[in-house]
Amino acid sequence: MSSFNGVPIPSHGQKIEYSNGQYRVPDHPIIPFIEGDGTGRDIWKAASRVFDAAVEKAYHGKRAVAWYEIFAGEKAKARFGTWLPDDSVNAIREFRIAIKGPLTTPVGGGIRSLNVTLRQVLDLYACVRPVKYYSGVPSPVKHPERMNVIIYRENTEDVYAGIEWEQGTPEVARLIEFLNKEMLKGGKKQVRLDSGVGIKPISITGTKRLVRMAIQHALENKLKSVTLVHKGNIQKFTEGAFRKWGYELATEEFRNQVVTERESWIIDNKDKNPSLSVEQNANLIEPGLEFATDEFRQTIHKEVSDCLDSIYATHGKGAWKKKLLINDRIADSIFQQVVTRADEYTVLATPNLNGDYISDACAAQVGGLGIAPGGNIGDGYAIFEATHGTAPKYADKDVINPGSVILSGVMMFRFLGWGEAADLIEHGLERTIEQKKVTYDFERLMEGATKVKTSEFASCLIENMQVPVAAD
Ligand SMILES: NC(=O)c1ccc[n+]([C@@H]2O[C@H](COP(=O)([O-])OP(=O)(O)OC[C@H]3O[C@@H](n4cnc5c(N)ncnc54)[C@H](O)[C@@H]3O)[C@@H](O)[C@H]2O)c1
């Protein structure tokens, strides 16, 4: 192919290659972009200047992005009569990594949603949202700087699988009859006849590949923990299974690099008191065990002896403290803890629905969606994107905050291994906000701030870029 949507491929660029789980990024990678609808136009113009300036400053011309425009949303509809031309999907498939602004979701239905289509076609199974505080950003909490987490949200299943039937239809009547008369026959539970019904599938495949990606990220970046977030106390065979399979994956595939929270207690007890018996150790990790059933007691004893037999040699005598900690938290409790003890968490791995909520809840603490970046990532493909919508009432006014798409670019550069460019952008952004030169959304929340336009914010950010210490 020499063109997509009739636009020639940049002749000075090369393709990003992917094999055996590794990307090979050339010095002039072709990266497709979708500028987005509404304010997407404003923020893309600003962000692309920032990206190019950072890459130039970091690599002095040795590296540069060969940007390649592809079309979706209103611009595609106007030019090609379709909201999402096949060629735009094909170009992302060809070049693997793309970045996009927000797109209008056309009202009226019957139209392919770009996000859903790309997610399905390229199997982008993880929605990744780093949430971190930049000094000076207005925040509703006392210690926003304590938050620095990256959320890996499963992106393909759970109640988002789209398997649901509307109340009052013959289909739902059939399903309810099947449930009540066959699956729930003879029990106390029945589904009310006037219900709509949705199905919540959570699979081993979907869970394990998501948790694997989260753990790999934590190991590569030397982070201290991965927390499995779930509502398994109530939804045992879906959310509870997510927890179980998450631990299974961690201990089967990363045995030597990880310790689970319970293993860490068992080993620490033994470290502190080497003569501790299995029974005594079990009583410490499970207070009140002496009052439990025999069967439960035996299970805990076995857990303790299995743990010590299998990993005390490798993880004992304090070695566990250097391993990646795998723990889990119930969804409602994590919502409290990211407010009260945000610094205890670094990576959260979640099923789809909980991840949707917790991503925005975390983002709200550090400045909101206007500066929250995101990426949809699969094996061999990734699309980075602004997490907010098109904010149409501000379109073409050059006023909106470009932070979200700029920081999505930071994520993308880190993903490509261009950390120096990413650092420059982050430093420039932080400095600009510290100087209180901000767009309207922050200005109205900050005392003594100067309101700047989208384009001016980008210019200030570029001026504020300095070569970070590591790249000196
Ligand atoms: N990823 C996407 O493509 C995406 C995501 C969400 C919504 N949408 C679409 O965007 C359109 C508008 O949706 P909406 O109004 O619900 O949400 P929105 O995020 O576009 O805007 C809601 C409000 O948030 C504020 N806001 C959003 N982004 C901002 C920024 N960068 N800087 C400053 N303020 C900002 C504005 O006050 C805006 O009016 C709809 O068509 C919707 O479907 C697209």
PDB file of N, CA and C in Angstrom, residues 9 27 55 70 92 101 189 255 287 314-315 317 319 352 360 389 400 414 428 435 441-443 455 458:
ATOM      1  N   ILE A   9       1.508   7.735   1.943  1.00  0.00           N
ATOM      2  CA  ILE A   9       2.266   7.458   3.174  1.00  0.00           C
ATOM      3  C   ILE A   9       3.505   8.349   3.174  1.00  0.00           C
ATOM      4  N   ASP A  27      13.904   5.176  13.684  1.00  0.00           N
ATOM      5  CA  ASP A  27      14.139   6.560  14.117  1.00  0.00           C
ATOM      6  C   ASP A  27      13.111   7.536  13.554  1.00  0.00           C
ATOM      7  N   VAL A  55      10.775  16.015  20.649  1.00  0.00           N
ATOM      8  CA  VAL A  55      11.607  15.020  19.960  1.00  0.00           C
ATOM      9  C   VAL A  55      12.852  15.703  19.380  1.00  0.00           C
ATOM     10  N   ILE A  70      -4.955  10.187   9.547  1.00  0.00           N
ATOM     11  CA  ILE A  70      -6.038   9.298   9.121  1.00  0.00           C
ATOM     12  C   ILE A  70      -7.343   9.897   9.637  1.00  0.00           C
ATOM     13  N   ILE A  92      -3.957   1.859  10.822  1.00  0.00           N
ATOM     14  CA  ILE A  92      -3.493   1.591  12.198  1.00  0.00           C
ATOM     15  C   ILE A  92      -2.950   0.162  12.271  1.00  0.00           C
ATOM     16  N   GLY A 101      -7.469  12.261  19.030  1.00  0.00           N
ATOM     17  CA  GLY A 101      -8.248  13.190  19.843  1.00  0.00           C
ATOM     18  C   GLY A 101      -9.645  12.612  20.037  1.00  0.00           C
ATOM     19  N   LYS A 189     -34.191 -18.423  44.350  1.00  0.00           N
ATOM     20  CA  LYS A 189     -34.037 -17.235  43.508  1.00  0.00           C
ATOM     21  C   LYS A 189     -34.813 -17.376  42.210  1.00  0.00           C
ATOM     22  N   ARG A 255       6.942 -16.467  39.050  1.00  0.00           N
ATOM     23  CA  ARG A 255       7.172 -16.966  40.405  1.00  0.00           C
ATOM     24  C   ARG A 255       8.373 -16.317  41.114  1.00  0.00           C
ATOM     25  N   PRO A 287      -6.136 -14.588  62.048  1.00  0.00           N
ATOM     26  CA  PRO A 287      -6.524 -14.471  63.461  1.00  0.00           C
ATOM     27  C   PRO A 287      -7.885 -15.141  63.710  1.00  0.00           C
ATOM     28  N   THR A 314      13.852 -19.177  48.160  1.00  0.00           N
ATOM     29  CA  THR A 314      14.130 -18.062  47.242  1.00  0.00           C
ATOM     30  C   THR A 314      13.647 -16.714  47.786  1.00  0.00           C
ATOM     31  N   HIS A 315      12.579 -16.749  48.596  1.00  0.00           N
ATOM     32  CA  HIS A 315      11.961 -15.494  49.029  1.00  0.00           C
ATOM     33  C   HIS A 315      12.228 -15.177  50.503  1.00  0.00           C
ATOM     34  N   LYS A 317      14.269 -14.857  54.328  1.00  0.00           N
ATOM     35  CA  LYS A 317      15.355 -14.006  54.855  1.00  0.00           C
ATOM     36  C   LYS A 317      15.361 -12.625  54.199  1.00  0.00           C
ATOM     37  N   ALA A 319      14.371 -11.634  51.374  1.00  0.00           N
ATOM     38  CA  ALA A 319      14.424 -11.492  49.905  1.00  0.00           C
ATOM     39  C   ALA A 319      13.065 -11.068  49.337  1.00  0.00           C
ATOM     40  N   ASN A 352     -13.493  -4.733  33.739  1.00  0.00           N
ATOM     41  CA  ASN A 352     -13.896  -3.588  32.925  1.00  0.00           C
ATOM     42  C   ASN A 352     -14.687  -2.506  33.679  1.00  0.00           C
ATOM     43  N   ASP A 360     -11.693   7.253  36.462  1.00  0.00           N
ATOM     44  CA  ASP A 360     -12.150   8.639  36.548  1.00  0.00           C
ATOM     45  C   ASP A 360     -12.063   9.160  37.977  1.00  0.00           C
ATOM     46  N   GLY A 389     -14.174  14.149  26.137  1.00  0.00           N
ATOM     47  CA  GLY A 389     -14.935  14.191  24.887  1.00  0.00           C
ATOM     48  C   GLY A 389     -14.576  15.398  24.037  1.00  0.00           C
ATOM     49  N   ILE A 400      -9.407  25.326  25.109  1.00  0.00           N
ATOM     50  CA  ILE A 400      -9.497  24.095  25.898  1.00  0.00           C
ATOM     51  C   ILE A 400      -8.114  23.643  26.391  1.00  0.00           C
ATOM     52  N   ARG A 414       6.852   7.009  25.835  1.00  0.00           N
ATOM     53  CA  ARG A 414       7.440   6.009  26.748  1.00  0.00           C
ATOM     54  C   ARG A 414       7.262   4.610  26.176  1.00  0.00           C
ATOM     55  N   GLY A 428       8.114  20.261  31.030  1.00  0.00           N
ATOM     56  CA  GLY A 428       7.601  21.516  30.469  1.00  0.00           C
ATOM     57  C   GLY A 428       6.186  21.791  30.940  1.00  0.00           C
ATOM     58  N   GLN A 435       4.058  27.868  36.925  1.00  0.00           N
ATOM     59  CA  GLN A 435       4.099  29.318  36.641  1.00  0.00           C
ATOM     60  C   GLN A 435       2.684  29.905  36.562  1.00  0.00           C
ATOM     61  N   ASP A 441     -10.003  26.245  32.398  1.00  0.00           N
ATOM     62  CA  ASP A 441     -10.544  25.269  33.346  1.00  0.00           C
ATOM     63  C   ASP A 441      -9.737  25.231  34.642  1.00  0.00           C
ATOM     64  N   PHE A 442      -8.410  25.434  34.537  1.00  0.00           N
ATOM     65  CA  PHE A 442      -7.567  25.470  35.742  1.00  0.00           C
ATOM     66  C   PHE A 442      -7.548  26.884  36.329  1.00  0.00           C
ATOM     67  N   GLU A 443      -7.560  27.870  35.441  1.00  0.00           N
ATOM     68  CA  GLU A 443      -7.429  29.261  35.902  1.00  0.00           C
ATOM     69  C   GLU A 443      -8.521  29.607  36.907  1.00  0.00           C
ATOM     70  N   SER A 455      -3.188  27.306  22.411  1.00  0.00           N
ATOM     71  CA  SER A 455      -1.942  27.437  21.641  1.00  0.00           C
ATOM     72  C   SER A 455      -0.849  28.084  22.485  1.00  0.00           C
ATOM     73  N   ALA A 458       0.668  25.610  24.865  1.00  0.00           N
ATOM     74  CA  ALA A 458       1.662  24.762  24.173  1.00  0.00           C
ATOM     75  C   ALA A 458       2.977  25.518  23.998  1.00  0.00           C
TER      76      ALA A 458
END
